[in-house]
Amino acid sequence: MDLGIKGKWALVCAASKGLGRGCAEALADEGVNLVITARGAEALEATAAALRARPGAGEVRTVAGDITTPEGRAAALAACPQVDILINNAGGPPAGDFREWTRETWIAALDANMLTPIELIKATVDAMAVRGFGRIVNITSAAVKAPYESLGLSNGARTGLTGFVAGLARQSKLASRNVTINNLLPGPFDTERLRSNTAAVAQRSGESFDALWDGRRMSNPTRRFGDPAEFGAMCAFLCSVHTGYVTGQNVLMDGGAYPGTF
Ligand code: NAP
């Protein structure tokens, strides 16, 4: 299937590794020109080189910086001639006990996982509507459907974003102009973050990393973790010309782990 987005420009945030990189790879394969961001310049440049080497890839630009800061967002936006496709992503907040979180802890989580995507949507969405094409995908979490007990900061911030997006996506001045906003909800995907989270749990509990990793893998109906390439493929489809009638949706990719009928 031709996704029909060759030559468009995409800003893919937090894309040197993991799910963001998976999205950047899938968009590169469609001939989409990319601006990718991450804080660490070395990994970012290595990812950019790998993206440029993919068959059919367009232009790939890099912006090293923290996307959760106004300066980081301004630099990312300035590097993109026009944002036709916006993939919102950033690191997730830490796990912990809400009794220990201060106002500052909450503001940091809200800044990263709710207000940063909202700011980037605000900066790009009206121009998308004028041009008659726009695709926004927010990488959130399966925690929006079923909260993780220890990830209260993530549960709260991402659900706040989801509620906001549910209203915005349905504004006819966007939807009628072929601008869609959807959320992609990852369950467990094999990324550096999942491995480092598992290593932290192993250290706290005294269990071995391998036992925890295999236990988690076997608890999924698919008996495996998701592959960031699968995540990227779904993201690219949501960014395609074929999905103008899909907006305000929460697309769960968790191997069937969520036990609900709907
Ligand atoms: P990852 O493998 O650790 O990759 C994170 C990427 O984001 C890296 O490229 C990192 O590069 C970049 N990044 C992090 N913070 C950033 C910031 N403030 N500004 C710019 N770039 C930043 O993580 P992942 O597993 O792909 O997770 C991506 C998102 O999905 C996270 O919010 C995570 O909580 C969520 N999620 C993941 C899973 C999963 O199973 N993997 C499940 C549910 C939700 P630098 O560190 O160099 O900046």
Short mmCIF file of C-alpha atoms and ligand atoms in Angstrom, two decimals:
data_model
loop_
_atom_site.label_atom_id
_atom_site.label_comp_id
_atom_site.label_asym_id
_atom_site.label_seq_id
_atom_site.Cartn_x
_atom_site.Cartn_y
_atom_site.Cartn_z
CA MET A 1 0.00 0.00 0.00
CA ASP A 2 1.34 3.43 -0.92
CA LEU A 3 0.82 5.61 2.15
CA GLY A 4 0.85 8.71 -0.07
CA ILE A 5 3.09 10.85 2.16
CA LYS A 6 6.35 10.90 0.18
CA GLY A 7 7.91 14.37 0.33
CA LYS A 8 5.96 15.50 3.40
CA TRP A 9 7.91 16.86 6.40
CA ALA A 10 7.67 15.16 9.80
CA LEU A 11 8.94 16.28 13.18
CA VAL A 12 9.59 13.14 15.21
CA CYS A 13 10.40 13.99 18.83
CA ALA A 14 12.63 11.83 21.03
CA ALA A 15 13.63 9.62 18.14
CA SER A 16 17.22 8.45 18.56
CA LYS A 17 16.07 5.20 20.18
CA GLY A 18 13.10 3.00 20.90
CA LEU A 19 9.57 3.81 19.77
CA GLY A 20 10.39 7.26 18.39
CA ARG A 21 13.13 5.75 16.26
CA GLY A 22 10.72 3.04 15.08
CA CYS A 23 8.34 5.77 13.91
CA ALA A 24 11.16 7.69 12.18
CA GLU A 25 12.29 4.54 10.35
CA ALA A 26 8.80 3.74 9.07
CA LEU A 27 8.28 7.33 7.89
CA ALA A 28 11.72 7.38 6.24
CA ASP A 29 10.77 4.23 4.32
CA GLU A 30 7.79 6.17 2.93
CA GLY A 31 10.06 8.95 1.66
CA VAL A 32 8.99 11.42 4.33
CA ASN A 33 11.57 14.14 5.14
CA LEU A 34 12.44 14.09 8.82
CA VAL A 35 13.52 16.29 11.68
CA ILE A 36 14.43 14.02 14.57
CA THR A 37 15.30 15.11 18.10
CA ALA A 38 16.90 13.71 21.25
CA ARG A 39 19.07 15.15 24.01
CA GLY A 40 22.16 13.03 23.34
CA ALA A 41 23.82 14.22 20.11
CA GLU A 42 25.93 11.13 19.51
CA ALA A 43 23.09 8.59 19.41
CA LEU A 44 20.98 11.09 17.47
CA GLU A 45 23.60 11.50 14.73
CA ALA A 46 24.10 7.71 14.53
CA THR A 47 20.34 7.23 14.11
CA ALA A 48 20.19 9.96 11.48
CA ALA A 49 22.97 8.26 9.50
CA ALA A 50 21.10 4.95 9.67
CA LEU A 51 17.87 6.63 8.55
CA ARG A 52 19.58 8.31 5.57
CA ALA A 53 20.91 4.92 4.49
CA ARG A 54 17.43 3.37 4.25
CA PRO A 55 16.18 2.84 0.70
CA GLY A 56 13.82 5.61 -0.36
CA ALA A 57 14.67 7.89 2.56
CA GLY A 58 14.32 11.63 2.06
CA GLU A 59 16.13 14.39 3.90
CA VAL A 60 16.96 13.79 7.57
CA ARG A 61 17.79 16.69 9.89
CA THR A 62 18.75 16.47 13.56
CA VAL A 63 18.14 18.76 16.50
CA ALA A 64 19.89 17.86 19.75
CA GLY A 65 17.98 19.25 22.71
CA ASP A 66 15.43 18.65 25.39
CA ILE A 67 12.00 18.71 23.77
CA THR A 68 10.37 19.41 27.16
CA THR A 69 11.93 22.89 27.25
CA PRO A 70 10.76 25.95 25.28
CA GLU A 71 14.25 26.24 23.70
CA GLY A 72 14.25 22.60 22.66
CA ARG A 73 10.84 22.92 21.03
CA ALA A 74 11.74 26.19 19.29
CA ALA A 75 14.89 24.65 17.81
CA ALA A 76 13.01 21.56 16.62
CA LEU A 77 10.28 23.64 14.98
CA ALA A 78 12.81 25.99 13.37
CA ALA A 79 14.56 23.06 11.68
CA CYS A 80 11.40 21.84 9.95
CA PRO A 81 10.37 23.82 6.83
CA GLN A 82 6.75 22.89 7.54
CA VAL A 83 5.33 20.32 9.90
CA ASP A 84 2.94 18.08 7.98
CA ILE A 85 3.34 15.24 10.45
CA LEU A 86 4.07 15.61 14.17
CA ILE A 87 5.04 12.66 16.34
CA ASN A 88 4.97 13.70 19.99
CA ASN A 89 7.23 11.70 22.27
CA ALA A 90 9.52 12.19 25.28
CA GLY A 91 10.93 10.08 28.05
CA GLY A 92 8.42 8.76 30.56
CA PRO A 93 8.33 9.95 34.18
CA PRO A 94 9.90 7.86 36.95
CA ALA A 95 8.05 5.22 38.95
CA GLY A 96 7.47 5.76 42.67
CA ASP A 97 5.09 6.40 45.53
CA PHE A 98 2.86 9.48 45.26
CA ARG A 99 3.46 10.22 48.95
CA GLU A 100 6.99 11.24 48.05
CA TRP A 101 6.16 13.41 45.04
CA THR A 102 6.23 17.17 45.41
CA ARG A 103 4.53 19.81 43.29
CA GLU A 104 7.82 20.07 41.33
CA THR A 105 7.77 16.33 40.61
CA TRP A 106 4.27 16.64 39.21
CA ILE A 107 5.04 19.76 37.17
CA ALA A 108 8.02 17.98 35.55
CA ALA A 109 5.83 15.02 34.55
CA LEU A 110 3.06 17.26 33.27
CA ASP A 111 5.59 19.36 31.33
CA ALA A 112 7.10 16.33 29.62
CA ASN A 113 4.08 14.15 28.91
CA MET A 114 1.17 16.57 28.66
CA LEU A 115 2.15 20.21 28.13
CA THR A 116 5.02 19.60 25.67
CA PRO A 117 2.81 17.75 23.16
CA ILE A 118 0.10 20.39 23.63
CA GLU A 119 2.60 23.19 22.94
CA LEU A 120 3.83 21.45 19.78
CA ILE A 121 0.27 20.84 18.60
CA LYS A 122 -0.50 24.52 19.22
CA ALA A 123 2.54 25.56 17.19
CA THR A 124 1.66 23.42 14.17
CA VAL A 125 -2.00 22.53 13.91
CA ASP A 126 -3.48 25.69 12.41
CA ALA A 127 -0.97 25.79 9.57
CA MET A 128 -1.79 22.13 8.87
CA ALA A 129 -5.45 23.09 8.60
CA VAL A 130 -4.66 25.92 6.17
CA ARG A 131 -2.69 23.47 3.97
CA GLY A 132 -5.46 20.85 4.18
CA PHE A 133 -3.30 18.03 5.52
CA GLY A 134 -1.97 17.24 8.97
CA ARG A 135 -1.28 14.13 10.99
CA ILE A 136 -0.44 14.22 14.69
CA VAL A 137 0.37 11.07 16.63
CA ASN A 138 1.03 11.24 20.35
CA ILE A 139 2.99 8.37 21.84
CA THR A 140 1.28 7.81 25.19
CA SER A 141 0.99 4.47 27.02
CA ALA A 142 -1.23 1.48 27.67
CA ALA A 143 -1.42 3.06 31.16
CA VAL A 144 -4.12 5.34 29.73
CA LYS A 145 -6.40 2.28 29.40
CA ALA A 146 -5.23 0.44 32.51
CA PRO A 147 -3.03 2.34 34.98
CA TYR A 148 0.22 0.91 36.33
CA GLU A 149 0.22 1.21 40.12
CA SER A 150 3.77 2.55 40.44
CA LEU A 151 3.55 4.90 37.44
CA GLY A 152 1.12 7.43 38.87
CA LEU A 153 2.92 10.35 37.22
CA SER A 154 2.59 8.71 33.82
CA ASN A 155 -1.02 7.65 34.45
CA GLY A 156 -1.97 11.19 35.39
CA ALA A 157 -0.05 13.21 32.80
CA ARG A 158 -0.89 10.99 29.83
CA THR A 159 -4.55 10.74 30.71
CA GLY A 160 -4.65 14.52 30.92
CA LEU A 161 -3.20 14.76 27.41
CA THR A 162 -5.67 12.16 26.18
CA GLY A 163 -8.64 14.10 27.51
CA PHE A 164 -7.42 17.31 25.92
CA VAL A 165 -6.77 15.65 22.56
CA ALA A 166 -10.21 14.00 22.60
CA GLY A 167 -11.79 17.43 22.52
CA LEU A 168 -9.35 19.11 20.15
CA ALA A 169 -9.34 16.38 17.51
CA ARG A 170 -13.09 16.72 17.10
CA GLN A 171 -13.04 20.43 16.33
CA SER A 172 -14.47 20.68 12.84
CA LYS A 173 -12.01 23.42 11.89
CA LEU A 174 -9.36 20.70 12.14
CA ALA A 175 -11.20 17.49 11.22
CA SER A 176 -12.87 19.04 8.17
CA ARG A 177 -9.46 20.26 6.96
CA ASN A 178 -7.95 16.74 6.94
CA VAL A 179 -6.03 17.24 10.17
CA THR A 180 -6.15 14.23 12.48
CA ILE A 181 -4.85 13.76 16.01
CA ASN A 182 -4.55 10.26 17.41
CA ASN A 183 -2.75 8.57 20.27
CA LEU A 184 -0.70 5.39 20.03
CA LEU A 185 -0.67 3.45 23.30
CA PRO A 186 2.29 1.09 23.67
CA GLY A 187 2.15 -1.89 25.96
CA PRO A 188 5.52 -3.57 26.61
CA PHE A 189 7.94 -2.97 23.72
CA ASP A 190 11.53 -4.15 23.74
CA THR A 191 13.36 -0.83 24.11
CA GLU A 192 16.13 0.56 26.29
CA ARG A 193 13.52 2.05 28.59
CA LEU A 194 11.78 -1.28 29.21
CA ARG A 195 15.13 -2.95 29.86
CA SER A 196 16.33 -0.23 32.26
CA ASN A 197 12.98 -0.24 34.10
CA THR A 198 13.21 -4.01 34.47
CA ALA A 199 16.81 -3.73 35.68
CA ALA A 200 15.70 -1.19 38.32
CA VAL A 201 12.93 -3.51 39.55
CA ALA A 202 15.43 -6.39 39.67
CA GLN A 203 17.79 -4.31 41.78
CA ARG A 204 15.03 -3.30 44.22
CA SER A 205 13.46 -6.75 44.56
CA GLY A 206 16.60 -8.88 44.45
CA GLU A 207 15.14 -11.01 41.61
CA SER A 208 17.27 -11.65 38.55
CA PHE A 209 16.78 -9.49 35.44
CA ASP A 210 16.28 -12.60 33.29
CA ALA A 211 13.56 -14.02 35.55
CA LEU A 212 11.67 -10.71 35.54
CA TRP A 213 12.14 -10.19 31.80
CA ASP A 214 10.97 -13.70 30.90
CA GLY A 215 8.10 -13.52 33.37
CA ARG A 216 6.87 -10.30 31.81
CA ARG A 217 7.29 -11.66 28.31
CA MET A 218 5.39 -14.86 29.11
CA SER A 219 2.55 -12.93 30.78
CA ASN A 220 1.67 -11.35 27.41
CA PRO A 221 -0.78 -13.32 25.21
CA THR A 222 1.77 -13.17 22.36
CA ARG A 223 4.54 -14.49 24.65
CA ARG A 224 6.81 -11.73 23.38
CA PHE A 225 7.47 -8.01 23.59
CA GLY A 226 6.48 -5.62 20.86
CA ASP A 227 9.07 -4.66 18.24
CA PRO A 228 9.55 -0.88 17.72
CA ALA A 229 9.32 -1.56 13.95
CA GLU A 230 5.72 -2.77 14.45
CA PHE A 231 4.98 0.39 16.40
CA GLY A 232 6.49 2.49 13.61
CA ALA A 233 4.40 0.75 10.96
CA MET A 234 1.19 1.58 12.81
CA CYS A 235 2.36 5.15 13.30
CA ALA A 236 3.13 5.56 9.60
CA PHE A 237 -0.31 4.20 8.68
CA LEU A 238 -1.96 6.72 11.03
CA CYS A 239 0.07 9.41 9.23
CA SER A 240 -0.99 8.24 5.78
CA VAL A 241 -3.45 9.74 3.33
CA HIS A 242 -5.78 6.82 4.09
CA THR A 243 -6.64 7.85 7.64
CA GLY A 244 -8.34 11.23 7.22
CA TYR A 245 -11.51 9.70 8.71
CA VAL A 246 -9.76 8.46 11.87
CA THR A 247 -9.28 11.10 14.55
CA GLY A 248 -9.39 11.39 18.32
CA GLN A 249 -8.68 7.68 18.69
CA ASN A 250 -6.55 5.74 21.15
CA VAL A 251 -4.87 2.85 19.38
CA LEU A 252 -3.63 0.25 21.84
CA MET A 253 -0.66 -1.92 20.81
CA ASP A 254 -0.08 -4.38 23.62
CA GLY A 255 -0.23 -7.87 22.16
CA GLY A 256 -3.73 -8.29 23.63
CA ALA A 257 -2.62 -7.75 27.22
CA TYR A 258 -5.55 -5.45 28.05
CA PRO A 259 -8.31 -7.85 29.04
CA GLY A 260 -11.36 -5.77 28.08
CA THR A 261 -13.79 -6.62 25.25
CA PHE A 262 -13.55 -3.03 23.97
P1 NAP B 1 13.75 4.74 25.04
O1 NAP B 1 14.08 3.47 24.35
O2 NAP B 1 14.43 5.04 26.33
O3 NAP B 1 13.97 5.95 24.02
C1 NAP B 1 13.65 7.25 24.41
C2 NAP B 1 14.08 8.23 23.34
O4 NAP B 1 13.60 9.51 23.70
C3 NAP B 1 15.59 8.36 23.21
O5 NAP B 1 15.90 8.66 21.87
C4 NAP B 1 15.89 9.55 24.11
O6 NAP B 1 17.13 10.13 23.77
C5 NAP B 1 14.69 10.43 23.79
N1 NAP B 1 14.32 11.39 24.83
C6 NAP B 1 13.99 11.10 26.11
N2 NAP B 1 13.70 12.23 26.77
C7 NAP B 1 13.82 13.25 25.88
C8 NAP B 1 13.67 14.65 25.97
N3 NAP B 1 13.31 15.23 27.11
N4 NAP B 1 13.87 15.40 24.87
C9 NAP B 1 14.24 14.82 23.70
N5 NAP B 1 14.41 13.49 23.56
C10 NAP B 1 14.21 12.71 24.65
O7 NAP B 1 12.18 4.83 25.41
P2 NAP B 1 10.91 4.15 24.67
O8 NAP B 1 10.69 2.81 25.28
O9 NAP B 1 11.02 4.30 23.22
O10 NAP B 1 9.73 5.07 25.26
C11 NAP B 1 9.22 6.18 24.56
C12 NAP B 1 7.98 6.68 25.31
O11 NAP B 1 7.00 5.63 25.32
C13 NAP B 1 8.27 7.01 26.78
O12 NAP B 1 7.50 8.11 27.17
C14 NAP B 1 7.80 5.77 27.50
O13 NAP B 1 7.42 6.03 28.84
C15 NAP B 1 6.60 5.37 26.66
N6 NAP B 1 6.25 3.95 26.83
C16 NAP B 1 7.14 2.97 26.49
C17 NAP B 1 6.76 1.64 26.67
C18 NAP B 1 7.70 0.50 26.31
O14 NAP B 1 7.40 -0.65 26.60
N7 NAP B 1 8.84 0.74 25.71
C19 NAP B 1 5.50 1.33 27.17
C20 NAP B 1 4.63 2.35 27.50
C21 NAP B 1 5.02 3.67 27.32
P3 NAP B 1 17.95 11.01 24.86
O15 NAP B 1 17.93 10.24 26.14
O16 NAP B 1 19.32 11.14 24.25
O17 NAP B 1 17.24 12.31 24.96
#
